[in-house]
């Protein structure tokens, strides 16, 4: 049993709350920007109603033993406002976000040793506040450290597979390679079926090749065939399947382009590896971001 706070209860935060409810025995606090009357999570095995406290301002938050942050990557600055109260007893912070810069994003706010990056595969949507649908099996990968194993133990008895892996860098970069292609859907405003087009297929493989080169420079073990494997993965999906970059662009919401293709460009610059295709994707999608006034 642990006292756990979830910061950001959208699709992933909601799914995590549902899985912790399934694991049982935890005292969960949901940290949200608006009051949450109820949280119902449709898991593949059935719907779970989450029993939890809800707080909407950091000053009402109490210290916990674990913090799980599941905001979008661009909301880290506001999410960090919860940490002084929640981490008053030095709680570790699991970061359930896409990209490869989990620790860098939290570096201004907490000591790095307390941050646990999490790679999460969990196709999930939130249709309204407190209404979350998990569309398939969930899987998480963490570093095979005492912190990673403690995190995995919190989910014992639930349906999620949490795997502590010896080579987390490779796991994170593989996921980034997969995600890098999503920019093409957002750029074309078309779902994954567009990747059946021969010209776009070549572009997708070339974008992944840039990510492979940069990931290898960062220490990831990535095979030359990964681009073809990723293309086959997307071509195996229903042609109308979307992704979050496309969904966010269509909805006029901010896209996580900086944490995805932007990270490839940044890390490429660090190693002197050119990433012109990912750079172009970032530039073109960046001008489509809604402007905050
Ligand atoms: N959805 C998926 O299938 C999926 C799969 C794998 C990985 N991921 C990754 O998981 C991360 C989370 O994505 P998501 O799909 O769950 O996003 P989401 O549905 O937009 O949820 C993010 C939540 O964070 C909340 N939030 C933002 N700032 C906050 C703050 N300061 N305090 C409290 N709550 C705050 C938002 O509140 P509001 O409701 O007020 O906006 C929203 O409820 C992303 O990095 C994403 O790439 C998602």
mmCIF file of C-alpha atoms and ligand atoms in Angstrom:
data_model
loop_
_atom_site.group_PDB
_atom_site.id
_atom_site.type_symbol
_atom_site.label_atom_id
_atom_site.label_comp_id
_atom_site.label_asym_id
_atom_site.label_seq_id
_atom_site.Cartn_x
_atom_site.Cartn_y
_atom_site.Cartn_z
ATOM 1 C CA UNK A 1 0.000 0.000 0.000
ATOM 2 C CA UNK A 2 1.312 3.452 -0.851
ATOM 3 C CA UNK A 3 0.143 7.062 -0.823
ATOM 4 C CA UNK A 4 0.297 8.087 -4.492
ATOM 5 C CA UNK A 5 -0.490 11.377 -6.232
ATOM 6 C CA UNK A 6 -1.245 11.611 -9.945
ATOM 7 C CA UNK A 7 -0.623 15.050 -11.465
ATOM 8 C CA UNK A 8 -2.610 15.419 -14.677
ATOM 9 C CA UNK A 9 -5.658 13.177 -14.916
ATOM 10 C CA UNK A 10 -6.306 13.099 -18.647
ATOM 11 C CA UNK A 11 -6.026 9.932 -20.751
ATOM 12 C CA UNK A 12 -2.815 8.488 -19.267
ATOM 13 C CA UNK A 13 -3.292 9.820 -15.712
ATOM 14 C CA UNK A 14 -6.820 8.379 -15.753
ATOM 15 C CA UNK A 15 -5.612 5.009 -17.043
ATOM 16 C CA UNK A 16 -2.930 4.911 -14.338
ATOM 17 C CA UNK A 17 -5.520 5.719 -11.675
ATOM 18 C CA UNK A 18 -7.700 2.873 -13.004
ATOM 19 C CA UNK A 19 -4.781 0.446 -12.939
ATOM 20 C CA UNK A 20 -3.837 1.468 -9.381
ATOM 21 C CA UNK A 21 -7.469 0.980 -8.341
ATOM 22 C CA UNK A 22 -7.288 -2.495 -9.887
ATOM 23 C CA UNK A 23 -4.034 -3.206 -8.018
ATOM 24 C CA UNK A 24 -5.870 -2.207 -4.836
ATOM 25 C CA UNK A 25 -4.873 -0.970 -1.408
ATOM 26 C CA UNK A 26 -3.371 2.400 -2.405
ATOM 27 C CA UNK A 27 -4.405 5.817 -1.169
ATOM 28 C CA UNK A 28 -4.586 7.882 -4.361
ATOM 29 C CA UNK A 29 -4.791 11.661 -4.761
ATOM 30 C CA UNK A 30 -5.801 13.094 -8.127
ATOM 31 C CA UNK A 31 -4.268 16.524 -8.769
ATOM 32 C CA UNK A 32 -6.359 18.318 -11.385
ATOM 33 C CA UNK A 33 -7.001 21.860 -12.589
ATOM 34 C CA UNK A 34 -10.788 21.484 -12.239
ATOM 35 C CA UNK A 35 -12.785 19.530 -9.648
ATOM 36 C CA UNK A 36 -13.290 15.901 -10.674
ATOM 37 C CA UNK A 37 -16.650 14.610 -9.489
ATOM 38 C CA UNK A 38 -15.972 11.003 -10.503
ATOM 39 C CA UNK A 39 -13.357 9.078 -12.485
ATOM 40 C CA UNK A 40 -14.512 6.039 -14.458
ATOM 41 C CA UNK A 41 -11.916 4.119 -16.462
ATOM 42 C CA UNK A 42 -12.980 1.624 -19.114
ATOM 43 C CA UNK A 43 -10.208 -0.972 -19.055
ATOM 44 C CA UNK A 44 -10.217 -3.886 -21.525
ATOM 45 C CA UNK A 45 -11.367 -6.084 -18.588
ATOM 46 C CA UNK A 46 -14.263 -3.814 -17.545
ATOM 47 C CA UNK A 47 -14.972 -0.383 -16.097
ATOM 48 C CA UNK A 48 -13.366 0.682 -12.835
ATOM 49 C CA UNK A 49 -14.604 3.569 -10.681
ATOM 50 C CA UNK A 50 -11.578 5.111 -8.999
ATOM 51 C CA UNK A 51 -11.761 5.851 -5.285
ATOM 52 C CA UNK A 52 -9.461 8.818 -4.675
ATOM 53 C CA UNK A 53 -9.117 12.247 -3.110
ATOM 54 C CA UNK A 54 -9.180 15.151 -5.519
ATOM 55 C CA UNK A 55 -7.288 18.402 -5.058
ATOM 56 C CA UNK A 56 -7.278 21.316 -7.460
ATOM 57 C CA UNK A 57 -4.681 23.658 -5.934
ATOM 58 C CA UNK A 58 -1.173 22.753 -4.773
ATOM 59 C CA UNK A 59 -1.670 24.385 -1.356
ATOM 60 C CA UNK A 60 -4.257 21.664 -0.509
ATOM 61 C CA UNK A 61 -1.935 18.784 -1.460
ATOM 62 C CA UNK A 62 -0.378 16.612 1.261
ATOM 63 C CA UNK A 63 2.946 14.753 1.125
ATOM 64 C CA UNK A 64 2.810 11.357 -0.594
ATOM 65 C CA UNK A 65 5.198 8.441 -1.138
ATOM 66 C CA UNK A 66 5.053 8.508 -4.969
ATOM 67 C CA UNK A 67 4.175 11.204 -7.496
ATOM 68 C CA UNK A 68 3.196 10.215 -11.039
ATOM 69 C CA UNK A 69 3.170 13.064 -13.563
ATOM 70 C CA UNK A 70 1.006 12.450 -16.628
ATOM 71 C CA UNK A 71 0.581 15.919 -18.106
ATOM 72 C CA UNK A 72 1.585 16.703 -21.661
ATOM 73 C CA UNK A 73 5.307 17.491 -21.959
ATOM 74 C CA UNK A 74 4.664 21.224 -22.499
ATOM 75 C CA UNK A 75 2.818 21.477 -19.159
ATOM 76 C CA UNK A 76 5.767 20.473 -16.975
ATOM 77 C CA UNK A 77 6.322 23.989 -15.619
ATOM 78 C CA UNK A 78 2.790 24.182 -14.198
ATOM 79 C CA UNK A 79 2.832 20.501 -13.121
ATOM 80 C CA UNK A 80 5.997 21.213 -11.122
ATOM 81 C CA UNK A 81 4.034 23.633 -8.917
ATOM 82 C CA UNK A 82 2.520 20.562 -7.220
ATOM 83 C CA UNK A 83 5.886 19.066 -6.306
ATOM 84 C CA UNK A 84 6.948 21.082 -3.222
ATOM 85 C CA UNK A 85 3.815 19.993 -1.295
ATOM 86 C CA UNK A 86 3.578 16.438 -2.664
ATOM 87 C CA UNK A 87 7.306 15.754 -2.284
ATOM 88 C CA UNK A 88 7.785 17.353 1.149
ATOM 89 C CA UNK A 89 9.029 13.927 2.310
ATOM 90 C CA UNK A 90 11.263 13.439 -0.776
ATOM 91 C CA UNK A 91 8.848 11.299 -2.777
ATOM 92 C CA UNK A 92 10.164 9.993 -6.106
ATOM 93 C CA UNK A 93 8.527 11.286 -9.291
ATOM 94 C CA UNK A 94 7.589 8.932 -12.102
ATOM 95 C CA UNK A 95 7.291 10.836 -15.388
ATOM 96 C CA UNK A 96 4.820 9.161 -17.734
ATOM 97 C CA UNK A 97 5.360 11.180 -20.879
ATOM 98 C CA UNK A 98 6.600 10.650 -24.395
ATOM 99 C CA UNK A 99 10.068 11.620 -25.601
ATOM 100 C CA UNK A 100 13.546 10.945 -24.251
ATOM 101 C CA UNK A 101 14.067 14.027 -22.062
ATOM 102 C CA UNK A 102 12.064 13.105 -18.960
ATOM 103 C CA UNK A 103 14.889 14.011 -16.565
ATOM 104 C CA UNK A 104 15.916 17.160 -18.460
ATOM 105 C CA UNK A 105 12.341 18.477 -18.315
ATOM 106 C CA UNK A 106 12.254 18.145 -14.508
ATOM 107 C CA UNK A 107 15.864 19.219 -13.897
ATOM 108 C CA UNK A 108 14.912 22.785 -12.855
ATOM 109 C CA UNK A 109 12.547 21.484 -10.168
ATOM 110 C CA UNK A 110 13.843 18.271 -8.539
ATOM 111 C CA UNK A 111 17.061 16.366 -8.068
ATOM 112 C CA UNK A 112 17.591 13.948 -10.936
ATOM 113 C CA UNK A 113 17.990 10.830 -8.773
ATOM 114 C CA UNK A 114 14.344 11.126 -7.669
ATOM 115 C CA UNK A 115 13.005 11.208 -11.241
ATOM 116 C CA UNK A 116 11.982 7.912 -12.832
ATOM 117 C CA UNK A 117 11.384 8.124 -16.593
ATOM 118 C CA UNK A 118 8.607 5.828 -17.803
ATOM 119 C CA UNK A 119 8.000 4.673 -21.378
ATOM 120 C CA UNK A 120 4.307 3.954 -21.622
ATOM 121 C CA UNK A 121 2.383 2.157 -24.375
ATOM 122 C CA UNK A 122 -1.262 2.521 -23.530
ATOM 123 C CA UNK A 123 -3.692 3.544 -26.288
ATOM 124 C CA UNK A 124 -6.067 5.697 -24.263
ATOM 125 C CA UNK A 125 -8.526 8.541 -24.759
ATOM 126 C CA UNK A 126 -10.411 10.850 -22.433
ATOM 127 C CA UNK A 127 -13.821 11.678 -23.894
ATOM 128 C CA UNK A 128 -14.800 14.050 -21.063
ATOM 129 C CA UNK A 129 -13.455 14.984 -17.623
ATOM 130 C CA UNK A 130 -13.443 11.750 -15.605
ATOM 131 C CA UNK A 131 -14.311 9.489 -18.559
ATOM 132 C CA UNK A 132 -11.313 7.495 -19.797
ATOM 133 C CA UNK A 133 -11.186 4.617 -22.296
ATOM 134 C CA UNK A 134 -8.181 2.337 -22.554
ATOM 135 C CA UNK A 135 -8.330 0.852 -26.052
ATOM 136 C CA UNK A 136 -5.820 -1.963 -25.578
ATOM 137 C CA UNK A 137 -3.297 -3.568 -23.297
ATOM 138 C CA UNK A 138 -1.000 -1.284 -21.332
ATOM 139 C CA UNK A 139 2.727 -1.756 -21.027
ATOM 140 C CA UNK A 140 5.322 0.327 -19.209
ATOM 141 C CA UNK A 141 9.100 0.136 -19.170
ATOM 142 C CA UNK A 142 11.324 1.624 -16.479
ATOM 143 C CA UNK A 143 14.973 1.455 -15.550
ATOM 144 C CA UNK A 144 15.945 -1.751 -13.741
ATOM 145 C CA UNK A 145 16.951 0.129 -10.586
ATOM 146 C CA UNK A 146 15.534 -0.095 -7.046
ATOM 147 C CA UNK A 147 13.314 2.908 -7.888
ATOM 148 C CA UNK A 148 12.102 1.249 -11.102
ATOM 149 C CA UNK A 149 11.342 -2.019 -9.316
ATOM 150 C CA UNK A 150 9.480 -0.177 -6.516
ATOM 151 C CA UNK A 151 7.395 1.579 -9.157
ATOM 152 C CA UNK A 152 6.602 -1.734 -10.883
ATOM 153 C CA UNK A 153 5.537 -3.275 -7.547
ATOM 154 C CA UNK A 154 2.836 -0.595 -7.115
ATOM 155 C CA UNK A 155 0.938 -2.135 -10.043
ATOM 156 C CA UNK A 156 1.081 -5.767 -8.850
ATOM 157 C CA UNK A 157 -2.360 -7.320 -9.262
ATOM 158 C CA UNK A 158 -3.405 -4.967 -12.089
ATOM 159 C CA UNK A 159 -3.461 -5.787 -15.798
ATOM 160 C CA UNK A 160 -0.521 -3.585 -16.794
ATOM 161 C CA UNK A 161 2.820 -5.138 -17.651
ATOM 162 C CA UNK A 162 5.534 -3.000 -16.005
ATOM 163 C CA UNK A 163 8.940 -4.181 -17.107
ATOM 164 C CA UNK A 164 12.171 -2.938 -15.497
ATOM 165 C CA UNK A 165 14.682 -3.047 -18.363
ATOM 166 C CA UNK A 166 18.479 -3.055 -18.239
ATOM 167 C CA UNK A 167 18.713 -0.879 -21.370
ATOM 168 C CA UNK A 168 16.128 1.847 -20.854
ATOM 169 C CA UNK A 169 17.863 4.201 -23.313
ATOM 170 C CA UNK A 170 17.115 1.783 -26.145
ATOM 171 C CA UNK A 171 13.478 1.386 -25.057
ATOM 172 C CA UNK A 172 12.965 5.168 -24.996
ATOM 173 C CA UNK A 173 14.606 5.759 -28.390
ATOM 174 C CA UNK A 174 12.684 2.908 -30.045
ATOM 175 C CA UNK A 175 9.468 4.572 -28.904
ATOM 176 C CA UNK A 176 10.713 7.935 -30.183
ATOM 177 C CA UNK A 177 11.528 6.364 -33.578
ATOM 178 C CA UNK A 178 7.945 5.070 -33.709
ATOM 179 C CA UNK A 179 6.514 8.427 -32.667
ATOM 180 C CA UNK A 180 8.686 10.468 -35.044
ATOM 181 C CA UNK A 181 6.577 9.322 -38.009
ATOM 182 C CA UNK A 182 3.390 10.702 -36.429
ATOM 183 C CA UNK A 183 4.458 14.166 -37.604
ATOM 184 C CA UNK A 184 3.599 13.104 -41.165
ATOM 185 C CA UNK A 185 -0.017 12.462 -40.157
ATOM 186 C CA UNK A 186 -0.244 15.843 -38.467
ATOM 187 C CA UNK A 187 1.356 17.547 -41.494
ATOM 188 C CA UNK A 188 -0.892 15.880 -44.054
ATOM 189 C CA UNK A 189 -3.965 15.969 -41.773
ATOM 190 C CA UNK A 190 -4.492 12.305 -42.702
ATOM 191 C CA UNK A 191 -4.589 9.159 -40.508
ATOM 192 C CA UNK A 192 -2.090 6.285 -40.722
ATOM 193 C CA UNK A 193 -3.455 4.984 -44.061
ATOM 194 C CA UNK A 194 -1.489 7.813 -45.705
ATOM 195 C CA UNK A 195 1.691 5.846 -44.967
ATOM 196 C CA UNK A 196 0.655 3.373 -47.685
ATOM 197 C CA UNK A 197 1.668 6.048 -50.195
ATOM 198 C CA UNK A 198 5.101 5.179 -51.630
ATOM 199 C CA UNK A 199 6.585 8.695 -51.427
ATOM 200 C CA UNK A 200 5.433 9.193 -47.859
ATOM 201 C CA UNK A 201 6.750 5.732 -46.928
ATOM 202 C CA UNK A 202 10.213 6.732 -48.110
ATOM 203 C CA UNK A 203 9.961 9.966 -46.149
ATOM 204 C CA UNK A 204 8.876 8.065 -43.005
ATOM 205 C CA UNK A 205 11.811 5.676 -43.272
ATOM 206 C CA UNK A 206 14.228 8.587 -43.794
ATOM 207 C CA UNK A 207 12.829 10.387 -40.720
ATOM 208 C CA UNK A 208 13.285 7.240 -38.641
ATOM 209 C CA UNK A 209 16.831 6.860 -40.040
ATOM 210 C CA UNK A 210 17.686 10.307 -38.607
ATOM 211 C CA UNK A 211 16.250 9.241 -35.263
ATOM 212 C CA UNK A 212 18.221 5.975 -35.374
ATOM 213 C CA UNK A 213 21.482 7.836 -36.024
ATOM 214 C CA UNK A 214 20.894 10.248 -33.138
ATOM 215 C CA UNK A 215 19.646 7.504 -30.809
ATOM 216 C CA UNK A 216 22.770 5.435 -31.497
ATOM 217 C CA UNK A 217 24.927 8.452 -30.633
ATOM 218 C CA UNK A 218 22.996 8.608 -27.325
ATOM 219 C CA UNK A 219 23.825 4.938 -26.665
ATOM 220 C CA UNK A 220 20.667 3.200 -27.929
ATOM 221 C CA UNK A 221 20.931 -0.133 -29.745
ATOM 222 C CA UNK A 222 18.795 0.383 -32.850
ATOM 223 C CA UNK A 223 18.830 -1.892 -35.876
ATOM 224 C CA UNK A 224 19.038 -0.677 -39.476
ATOM 225 C CA UNK A 225 15.715 -2.409 -40.190
ATOM 226 C CA UNK A 226 13.780 -0.409 -37.577
ATOM 227 C CA UNK A 227 12.380 2.041 -40.151
ATOM 228 C CA UNK A 228 10.918 -0.805 -42.242
ATOM 229 C CA UNK A 229 9.532 -2.445 -39.078
ATOM 230 C CA UNK A 230 7.848 0.799 -38.012
ATOM 231 C CA UNK A 231 6.353 1.283 -41.462
ATOM 232 C CA UNK A 232 5.024 -2.300 -41.398
ATOM 233 C CA UNK A 233 3.553 -1.613 -37.949
ATOM 234 C CA UNK A 234 1.652 1.463 -39.180
ATOM 235 C CA UNK A 235 0.582 -0.254 -42.412
ATOM 236 C CA UNK A 236 -0.847 -3.076 -40.289
ATOM 237 C CA UNK A 237 -3.146 -0.642 -38.472
ATOM 238 C CA UNK A 238 -6.626 0.280 -39.740
ATOM 239 C CA UNK A 239 -6.118 3.091 -42.307
ATOM 240 C CA UNK A 240 -8.315 5.468 -40.295
ATOM 241 C CA UNK A 241 -6.284 5.070 -37.069
ATOM 242 C CA UNK A 242 -5.007 8.399 -35.799
ATOM 243 C CA UNK A 243 -2.319 9.569 -33.423
ATOM 244 C CA UNK A 244 -2.175 12.286 -30.823
ATOM 245 C CA UNK A 245 -0.277 14.836 -32.939
ATOM 246 C CA UNK A 246 -2.927 14.582 -35.642
ATOM 247 C CA UNK A 247 -5.783 14.630 -33.112
ATOM 248 C CA UNK A 248 -4.326 17.662 -31.330
ATOM 249 C CA UNK A 249 -3.782 19.574 -34.583
ATOM 250 C CA UNK A 250 -7.312 18.830 -35.779
ATOM 251 C CA UNK A 251 -8.713 19.923 -32.397
ATOM 252 C CA UNK A 252 -6.681 23.157 -32.508
ATOM 253 C CA UNK A 253 -4.735 22.061 -29.409
ATOM 254 C CA UNK A 254 -1.054 22.371 -28.741
ATOM 255 C CA UNK A 255 1.047 19.493 -30.151
ATOM 256 C CA UNK A 256 3.954 17.734 -28.412
ATOM 257 C CA UNK A 257 6.154 18.270 -31.464
ATOM 258 C CA UNK A 258 9.029 19.728 -29.446
ATOM 259 C CA UNK A 259 9.325 16.682 -27.151
ATOM 260 C CA UNK A 260 9.193 14.299 -30.125
ATOM 261 C CA UNK A 261 10.815 15.474 -33.380
ATOM 262 C CA UNK A 262 12.259 18.512 -31.576
ATOM 263 C CA UNK A 263 14.198 16.179 -29.270
ATOM 264 C CA UNK A 264 15.693 14.401 -32.309
ATOM 265 C CA UNK A 265 16.846 17.769 -33.693
ATOM 266 C CA UNK A 266 18.274 18.933 -30.316
ATOM 267 C CA UNK A 267 20.154 15.714 -29.611
ATOM 268 C CA UNK A 268 21.326 15.615 -33.239
ATOM 269 C CA UNK A 269 22.842 19.091 -32.849
ATOM 270 C CA UNK A 270 24.626 17.918 -29.706
ATOM 271 C CA UNK A 271 26.307 15.104 -31.660
ATOM 272 C CA UNK A 272 26.779 16.996 -34.947
ATOM 273 C CA UNK A 273 24.266 14.731 -36.736
ATOM 274 C CA UNK A 274 22.083 16.463 -39.345
ATOM 275 C CA UNK A 275 18.326 15.905 -38.980
ATOM 276 C CA UNK A 276 16.847 18.006 -41.828
ATOM 277 C CA UNK A 277 13.581 16.072 -42.176
ATOM 278 C CA UNK A 278 12.735 16.151 -38.490
ATOM 279 C CA UNK A 279 13.784 19.819 -38.387
ATOM 280 C CA UNK A 280 11.404 20.606 -41.229
ATOM 281 C CA UNK A 281 8.568 18.726 -39.503
ATOM 282 C CA UNK A 282 9.143 20.739 -36.321
ATOM 283 C CA UNK A 283 9.248 24.056 -38.193
ATOM 284 C CA UNK A 284 6.107 23.317 -40.222
ATOM 285 C CA UNK A 285 4.085 22.075 -37.251
ATOM 286 C CA UNK A 286 5.355 24.753 -34.936
ATOM 287 C CA UNK A 287 3.728 27.486 -37.004
ATOM 288 C CA UNK A 288 0.448 25.559 -36.703
ATOM 289 C CA UNK A 289 0.536 25.617 -32.887
ATOM 290 C CA UNK A 290 -2.234 27.663 -31.326
ATOM 291 C CA UNK A 291 -0.748 30.903 -30.050
ATOM 292 C CA UNK A 292 -1.080 31.554 -26.313
ATOM 293 C CA UNK A 293 -1.854 35.213 -25.634
HETATM 294 N N1 LIG B 1 -3.010 9.049 -24.657
HETATM 295 C C1 LIG B 1 -2.231 8.073 -25.038
HETATM 296 O O1 LIG B 1 -2.689 7.082 -25.610
HETATM 297 C C2 LIG B 1 -0.738 8.126 -24.753
HETATM 298 C C3 LIG B 1 0.006 6.945 -24.958
HETATM 299 C C4 LIG B 1 1.355 6.943 -24.636
HETATM 300 C C5 LIG B 1 1.956 8.091 -24.138
HETATM 301 N N2 LIG B 1 1.216 9.233 -23.968
HETATM 302 C C6 LIG B 1 1.889 10.412 -23.406
HETATM 303 O O2 LIG B 1 1.414 10.613 -22.088
HETATM 304 C C7 LIG B 1 1.471 12.018 -21.756
HETATM 305 C C8 LIG B 1 0.093 12.464 -21.303
HETATM 306 O O3 LIG B 1 -0.776 12.398 -22.433
HETATM 307 P P1 LIG B 1 -2.364 12.292 -22.325
HETATM 308 O O4 LIG B 1 -2.819 11.728 -23.614
HETATM 309 O O5 LIG B 1 -2.781 11.668 -21.071
HETATM 310 O O6 LIG B 1 -2.726 13.871 -22.282
HETATM 311 P P2 LIG B 1 -4.111 14.522 -21.824
HETATM 312 O O7 LIG B 1 -5.239 13.584 -22.038
HETATM 313 O O8 LIG B 1 -4.159 15.873 -22.468
HETATM 314 O O9 LIG B 1 -3.941 14.701 -20.254
HETATM 315 C C9 LIG B 1 -3.068 15.614 -19.679
HETATM 316 C C10 LIG B 1 -3.732 16.115 -18.414
HETATM 317 O O10 LIG B 1 -2.813 16.942 -17.698
HETATM 318 C C11 LIG B 1 -3.588 17.966 -17.105
HETATM 319 N N3 LIG B 1 -2.746 19.058 -16.631
HETATM 320 C C12 LIG B 1 -1.964 19.910 -17.353
HETATM 321 N N4 LIG B 1 -1.343 20.776 -16.539
HETATM 322 C C13 LIG B 1 -1.720 20.457 -15.268
HETATM 323 C C14 LIG B 1 -1.435 20.996 -13.994
HETATM 324 N N5 LIG B 1 -0.606 22.029 -13.847
HETATM 325 N N6 LIG B 1 -2.025 20.448 -12.925
HETATM 326 C C15 LIG B 1 -2.864 19.395 -13.038
HETATM 327 N N7 LIG B 1 -3.191 18.854 -14.228
HETATM 328 C C16 LIG B 1 -2.623 19.376 -15.331
HETATM 329 C C17 LIG B 1 -4.564 18.361 -18.195
HETATM 330 O O11 LIG B 1 -5.597 19.098 -17.595
HETATM 331 P P3 LIG B 1 -6.802 19.765 -18.410
HETATM 332 O O12 LIG B 1 -7.840 18.684 -18.486
HETATM 333 O O13 LIG B 1 -7.188 20.888 -17.519
HETATM 334 O O14 LIG B 1 -6.258 20.163 -19.744
HETATM 335 C C18 LIG B 1 -4.985 16.981 -18.690
HETATM 336 O O15 LIG B 1 -6.050 16.469 -17.928
HETATM 337 C C19 LIG B 1 1.963 12.725 -23.021
HETATM 338 O O16 LIG B 1 3.348 12.948 -22.962
HETATM 339 C C20 LIG B 1 1.631 11.721 -24.130
HETATM 340 O O17 LIG B 1 2.459 11.861 -25.264
HETATM 341 C C21 LIG B 1 -0.121 9.273 -24.265
#
